[in-house]
XYZ file of N, CA and C in Angstrom:
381
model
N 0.851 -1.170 0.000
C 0.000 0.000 0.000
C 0.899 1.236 0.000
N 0.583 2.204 -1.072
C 1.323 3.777 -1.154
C 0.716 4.582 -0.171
N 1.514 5.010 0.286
C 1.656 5.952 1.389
C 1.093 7.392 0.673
N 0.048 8.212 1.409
C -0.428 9.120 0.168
C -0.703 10.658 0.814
N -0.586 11.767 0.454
C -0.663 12.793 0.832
C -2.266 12.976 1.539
N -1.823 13.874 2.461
C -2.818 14.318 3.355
C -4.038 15.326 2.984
N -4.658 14.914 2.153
C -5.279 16.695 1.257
C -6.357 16.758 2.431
N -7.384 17.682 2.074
C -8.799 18.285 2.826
C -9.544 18.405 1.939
N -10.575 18.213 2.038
C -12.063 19.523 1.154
C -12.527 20.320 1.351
N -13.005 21.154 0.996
C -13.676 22.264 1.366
C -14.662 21.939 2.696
N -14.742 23.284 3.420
C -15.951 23.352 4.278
C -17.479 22.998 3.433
N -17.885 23.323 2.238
C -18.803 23.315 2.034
C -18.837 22.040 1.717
N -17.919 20.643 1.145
C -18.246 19.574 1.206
C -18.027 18.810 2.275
N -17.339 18.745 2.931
C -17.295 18.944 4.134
C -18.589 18.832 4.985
N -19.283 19.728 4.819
C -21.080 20.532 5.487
C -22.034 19.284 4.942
N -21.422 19.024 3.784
C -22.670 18.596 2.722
C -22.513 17.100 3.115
N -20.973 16.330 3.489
C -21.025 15.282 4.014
C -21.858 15.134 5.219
N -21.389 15.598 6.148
C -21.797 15.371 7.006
C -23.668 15.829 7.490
N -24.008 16.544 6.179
C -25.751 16.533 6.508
C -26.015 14.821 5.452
N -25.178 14.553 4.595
C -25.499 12.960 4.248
C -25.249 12.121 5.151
N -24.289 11.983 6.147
C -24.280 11.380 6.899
C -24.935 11.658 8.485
N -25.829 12.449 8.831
C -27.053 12.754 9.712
C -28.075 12.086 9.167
N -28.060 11.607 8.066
C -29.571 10.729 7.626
C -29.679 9.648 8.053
N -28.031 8.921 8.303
C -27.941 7.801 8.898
C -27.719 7.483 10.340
N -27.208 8.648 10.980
C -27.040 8.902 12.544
C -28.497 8.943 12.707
N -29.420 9.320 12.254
C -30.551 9.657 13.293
C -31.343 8.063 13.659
N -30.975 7.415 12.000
C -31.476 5.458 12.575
C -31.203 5.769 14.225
N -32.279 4.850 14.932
C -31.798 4.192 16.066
C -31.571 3.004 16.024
N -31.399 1.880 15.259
C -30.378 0.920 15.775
C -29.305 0.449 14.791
N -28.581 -0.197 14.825
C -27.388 -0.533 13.980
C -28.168 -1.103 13.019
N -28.779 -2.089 12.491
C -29.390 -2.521 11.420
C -29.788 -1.718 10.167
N -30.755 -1.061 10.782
C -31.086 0.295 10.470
C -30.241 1.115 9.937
N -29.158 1.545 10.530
C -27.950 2.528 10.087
C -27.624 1.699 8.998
N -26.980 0.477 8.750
C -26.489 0.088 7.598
C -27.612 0.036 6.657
N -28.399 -0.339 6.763
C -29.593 -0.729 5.712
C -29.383 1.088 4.847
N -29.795 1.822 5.871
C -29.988 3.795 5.317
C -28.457 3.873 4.463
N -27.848 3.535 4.865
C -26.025 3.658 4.542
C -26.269 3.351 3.570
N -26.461 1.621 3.231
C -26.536 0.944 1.628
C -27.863 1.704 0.987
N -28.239 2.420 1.473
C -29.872 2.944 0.410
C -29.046 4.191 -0.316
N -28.593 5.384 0.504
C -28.456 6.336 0.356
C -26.943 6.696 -0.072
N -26.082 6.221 -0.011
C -24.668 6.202 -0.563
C -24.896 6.157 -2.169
N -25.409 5.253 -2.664
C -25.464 5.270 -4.296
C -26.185 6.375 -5.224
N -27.054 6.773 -4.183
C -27.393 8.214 -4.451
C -26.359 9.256 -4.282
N -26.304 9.898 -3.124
C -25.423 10.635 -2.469
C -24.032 10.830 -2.860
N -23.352 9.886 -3.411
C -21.906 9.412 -4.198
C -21.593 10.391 -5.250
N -23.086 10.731 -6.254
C -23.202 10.991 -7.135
C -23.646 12.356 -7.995
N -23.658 12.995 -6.099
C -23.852 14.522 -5.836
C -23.049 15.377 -6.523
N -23.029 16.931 -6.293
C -22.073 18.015 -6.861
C -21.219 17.900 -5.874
N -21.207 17.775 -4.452
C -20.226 17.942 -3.585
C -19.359 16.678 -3.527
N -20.130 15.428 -3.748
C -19.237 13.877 -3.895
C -18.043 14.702 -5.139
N -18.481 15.261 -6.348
C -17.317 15.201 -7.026
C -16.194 16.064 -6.896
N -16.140 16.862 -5.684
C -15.180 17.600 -5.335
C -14.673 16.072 -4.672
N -14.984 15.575 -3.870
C -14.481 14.003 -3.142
C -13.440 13.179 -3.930
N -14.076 12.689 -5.147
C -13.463 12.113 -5.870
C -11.977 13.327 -6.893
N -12.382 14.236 -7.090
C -11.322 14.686 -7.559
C -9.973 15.346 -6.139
N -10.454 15.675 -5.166
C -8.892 15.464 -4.461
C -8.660 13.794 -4.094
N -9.509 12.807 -3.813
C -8.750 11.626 -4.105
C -7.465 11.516 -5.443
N -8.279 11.805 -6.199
C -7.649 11.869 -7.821
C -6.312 12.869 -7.393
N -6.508 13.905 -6.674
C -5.228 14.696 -6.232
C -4.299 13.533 -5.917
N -4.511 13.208 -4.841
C -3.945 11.833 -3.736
C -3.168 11.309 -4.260
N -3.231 10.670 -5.584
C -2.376 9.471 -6.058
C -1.684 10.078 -6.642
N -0.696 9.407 -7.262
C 0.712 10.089 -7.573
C 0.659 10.214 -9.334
N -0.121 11.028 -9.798
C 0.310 10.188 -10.832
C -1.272 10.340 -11.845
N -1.591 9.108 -11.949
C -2.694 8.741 -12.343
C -3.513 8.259 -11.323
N -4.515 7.368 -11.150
C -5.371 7.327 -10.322
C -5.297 6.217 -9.567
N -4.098 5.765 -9.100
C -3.457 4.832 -8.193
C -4.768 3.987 -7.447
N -4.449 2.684 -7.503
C -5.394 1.832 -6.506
C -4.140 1.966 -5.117
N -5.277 1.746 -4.141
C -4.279 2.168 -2.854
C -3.998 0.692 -2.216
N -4.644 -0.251 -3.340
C -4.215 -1.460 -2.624
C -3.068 -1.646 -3.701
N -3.002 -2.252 -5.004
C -2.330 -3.018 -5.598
C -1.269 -1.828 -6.572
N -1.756 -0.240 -6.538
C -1.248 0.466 -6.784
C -1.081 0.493 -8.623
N -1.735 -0.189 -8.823
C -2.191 -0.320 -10.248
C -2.907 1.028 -10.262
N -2.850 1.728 -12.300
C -3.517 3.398 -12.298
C -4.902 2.815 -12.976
N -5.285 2.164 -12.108
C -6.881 1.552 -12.660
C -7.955 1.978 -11.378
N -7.843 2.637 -10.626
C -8.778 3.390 -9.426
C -9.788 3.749 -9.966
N -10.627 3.445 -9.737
C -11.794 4.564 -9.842
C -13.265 4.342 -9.247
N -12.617 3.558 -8.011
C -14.122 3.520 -7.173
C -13.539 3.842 -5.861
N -14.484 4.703 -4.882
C -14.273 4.820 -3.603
C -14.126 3.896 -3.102
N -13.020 3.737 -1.937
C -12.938 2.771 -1.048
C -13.134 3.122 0.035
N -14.345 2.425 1.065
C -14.628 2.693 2.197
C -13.758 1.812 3.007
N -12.475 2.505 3.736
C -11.375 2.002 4.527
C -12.348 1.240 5.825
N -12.909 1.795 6.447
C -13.785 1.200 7.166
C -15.535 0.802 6.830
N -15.400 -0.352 6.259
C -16.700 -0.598 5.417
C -17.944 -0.242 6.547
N -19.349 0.278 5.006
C -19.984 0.856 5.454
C -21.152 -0.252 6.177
N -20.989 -1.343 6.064
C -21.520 -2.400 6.903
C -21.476 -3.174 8.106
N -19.808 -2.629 8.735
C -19.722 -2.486 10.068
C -19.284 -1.556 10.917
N -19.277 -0.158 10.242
C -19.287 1.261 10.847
C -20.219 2.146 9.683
N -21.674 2.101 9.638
C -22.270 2.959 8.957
C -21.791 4.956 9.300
N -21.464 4.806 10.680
C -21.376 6.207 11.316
C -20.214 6.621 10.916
N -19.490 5.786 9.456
C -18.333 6.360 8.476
C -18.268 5.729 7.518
N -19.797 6.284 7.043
C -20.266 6.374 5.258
C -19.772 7.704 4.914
N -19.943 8.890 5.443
C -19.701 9.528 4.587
C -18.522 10.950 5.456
N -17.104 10.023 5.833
C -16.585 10.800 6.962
C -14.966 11.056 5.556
N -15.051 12.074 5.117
C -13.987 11.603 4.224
C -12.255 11.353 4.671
N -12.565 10.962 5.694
C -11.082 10.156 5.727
C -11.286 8.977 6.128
N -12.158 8.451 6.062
C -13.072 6.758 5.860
C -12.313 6.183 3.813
N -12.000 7.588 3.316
C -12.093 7.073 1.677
C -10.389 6.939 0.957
N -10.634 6.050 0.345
C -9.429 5.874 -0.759
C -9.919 5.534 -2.255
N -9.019 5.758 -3.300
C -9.342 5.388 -4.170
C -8.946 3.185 -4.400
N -9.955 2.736 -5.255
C -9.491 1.627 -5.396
C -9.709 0.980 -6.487
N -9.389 -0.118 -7.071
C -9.180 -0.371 -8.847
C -10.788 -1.331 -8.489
N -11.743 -1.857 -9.156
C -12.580 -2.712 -8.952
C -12.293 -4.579 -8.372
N -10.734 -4.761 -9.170
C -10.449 -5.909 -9.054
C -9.818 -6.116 -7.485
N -9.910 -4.867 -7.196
C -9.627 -5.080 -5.543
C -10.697 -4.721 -4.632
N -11.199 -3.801 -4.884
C -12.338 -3.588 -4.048
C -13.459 -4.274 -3.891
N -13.729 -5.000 -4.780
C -14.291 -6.051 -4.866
C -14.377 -7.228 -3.679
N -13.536 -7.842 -4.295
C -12.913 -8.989 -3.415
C -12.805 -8.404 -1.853
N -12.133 -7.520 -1.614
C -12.212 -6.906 -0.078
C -13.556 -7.002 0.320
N -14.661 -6.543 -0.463
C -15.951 -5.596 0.074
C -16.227 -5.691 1.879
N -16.765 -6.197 2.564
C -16.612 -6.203 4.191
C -15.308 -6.459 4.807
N -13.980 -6.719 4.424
C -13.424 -6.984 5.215
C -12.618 -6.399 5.852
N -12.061 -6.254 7.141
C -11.737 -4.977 7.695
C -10.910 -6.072 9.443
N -9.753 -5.596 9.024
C -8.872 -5.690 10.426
C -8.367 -4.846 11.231
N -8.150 -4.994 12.650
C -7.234 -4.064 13.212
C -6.069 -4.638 14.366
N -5.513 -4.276 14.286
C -3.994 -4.189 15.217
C -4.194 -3.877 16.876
N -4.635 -5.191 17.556
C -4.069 -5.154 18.933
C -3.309 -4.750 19.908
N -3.295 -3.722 19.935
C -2.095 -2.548 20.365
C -1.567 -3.577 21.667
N -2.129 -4.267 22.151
C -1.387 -5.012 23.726
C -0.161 -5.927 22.804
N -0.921 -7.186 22.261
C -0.065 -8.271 21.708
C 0.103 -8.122 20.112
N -0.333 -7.328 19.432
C -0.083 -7.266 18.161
C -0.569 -7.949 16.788
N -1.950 -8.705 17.704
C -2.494 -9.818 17.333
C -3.601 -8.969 15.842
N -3.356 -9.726 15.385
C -4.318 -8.643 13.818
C -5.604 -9.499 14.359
N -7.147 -8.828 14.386
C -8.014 -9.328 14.541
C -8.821 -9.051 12.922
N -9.602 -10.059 12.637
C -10.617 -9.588 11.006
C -11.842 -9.521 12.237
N -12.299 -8.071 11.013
C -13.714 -7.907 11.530
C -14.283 -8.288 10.201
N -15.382 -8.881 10.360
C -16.132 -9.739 9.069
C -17.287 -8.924 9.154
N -18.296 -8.507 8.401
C -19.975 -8.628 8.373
C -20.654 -9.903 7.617
């Protein structure tokens, strides 16, 4: 995985995320949140403010449009670093996002580990 510059977005996308992602905070229970997450993301993705999103990703990579897994210049789908099926409450947090080629993002779709800070033990979180 390439190591990738730190950019920002604007306040106003920025604003605009985070009133897309209040549609899904207000669910009360986790089910719920993902179900609103998978409804409203394929919409929402596809906004005026999503494409400020996708073009500083497009900043991000070095180059051409780098997959952040295999680093191939075949990117061109968001990658939700923390999938939106076992943290809906970062669908739409943009440092939840990377760019990623299909032939990887794919295959990933739920899967998601983290690092045991005591023993170092990698745990998979599955949905």
């Amino acid at each position: 995985m390439i190591q990738l510059p730190k950019l920002h977005i604007s306040n106003a996308a920025r604003k605009s995320l985070s009133q897309y992602q209040a549609e899904i905070n207000r669910e009360q229970d986790f089910s719920t949140k993902v179900a609103t997450a998978k409804r409203i993301w394929p919409l929402r993705s596809r906004s005026a403010p999503f494409r400020e999103v996708k073009q500083r990703l497009t900043e991000m990579c070095s180059g051409a449009n780098r997959c952040c897994y295999c680093e191939d210049s075949a990117a061109d789908e968001v990658e939700h670093i923390c999938p939106k099926d076992l943290f809906p409450e970062k669908t739409f947090v943009w440092e939840n996002y990377l760019y990623a080629c299909g032939p990887c993002n794919g295959p990933k779709n739920n899967r998601f580990a983290v690092l045991h800070s005591a023993n170092q033990q990698l745990i998979e979180l599955n949905a």
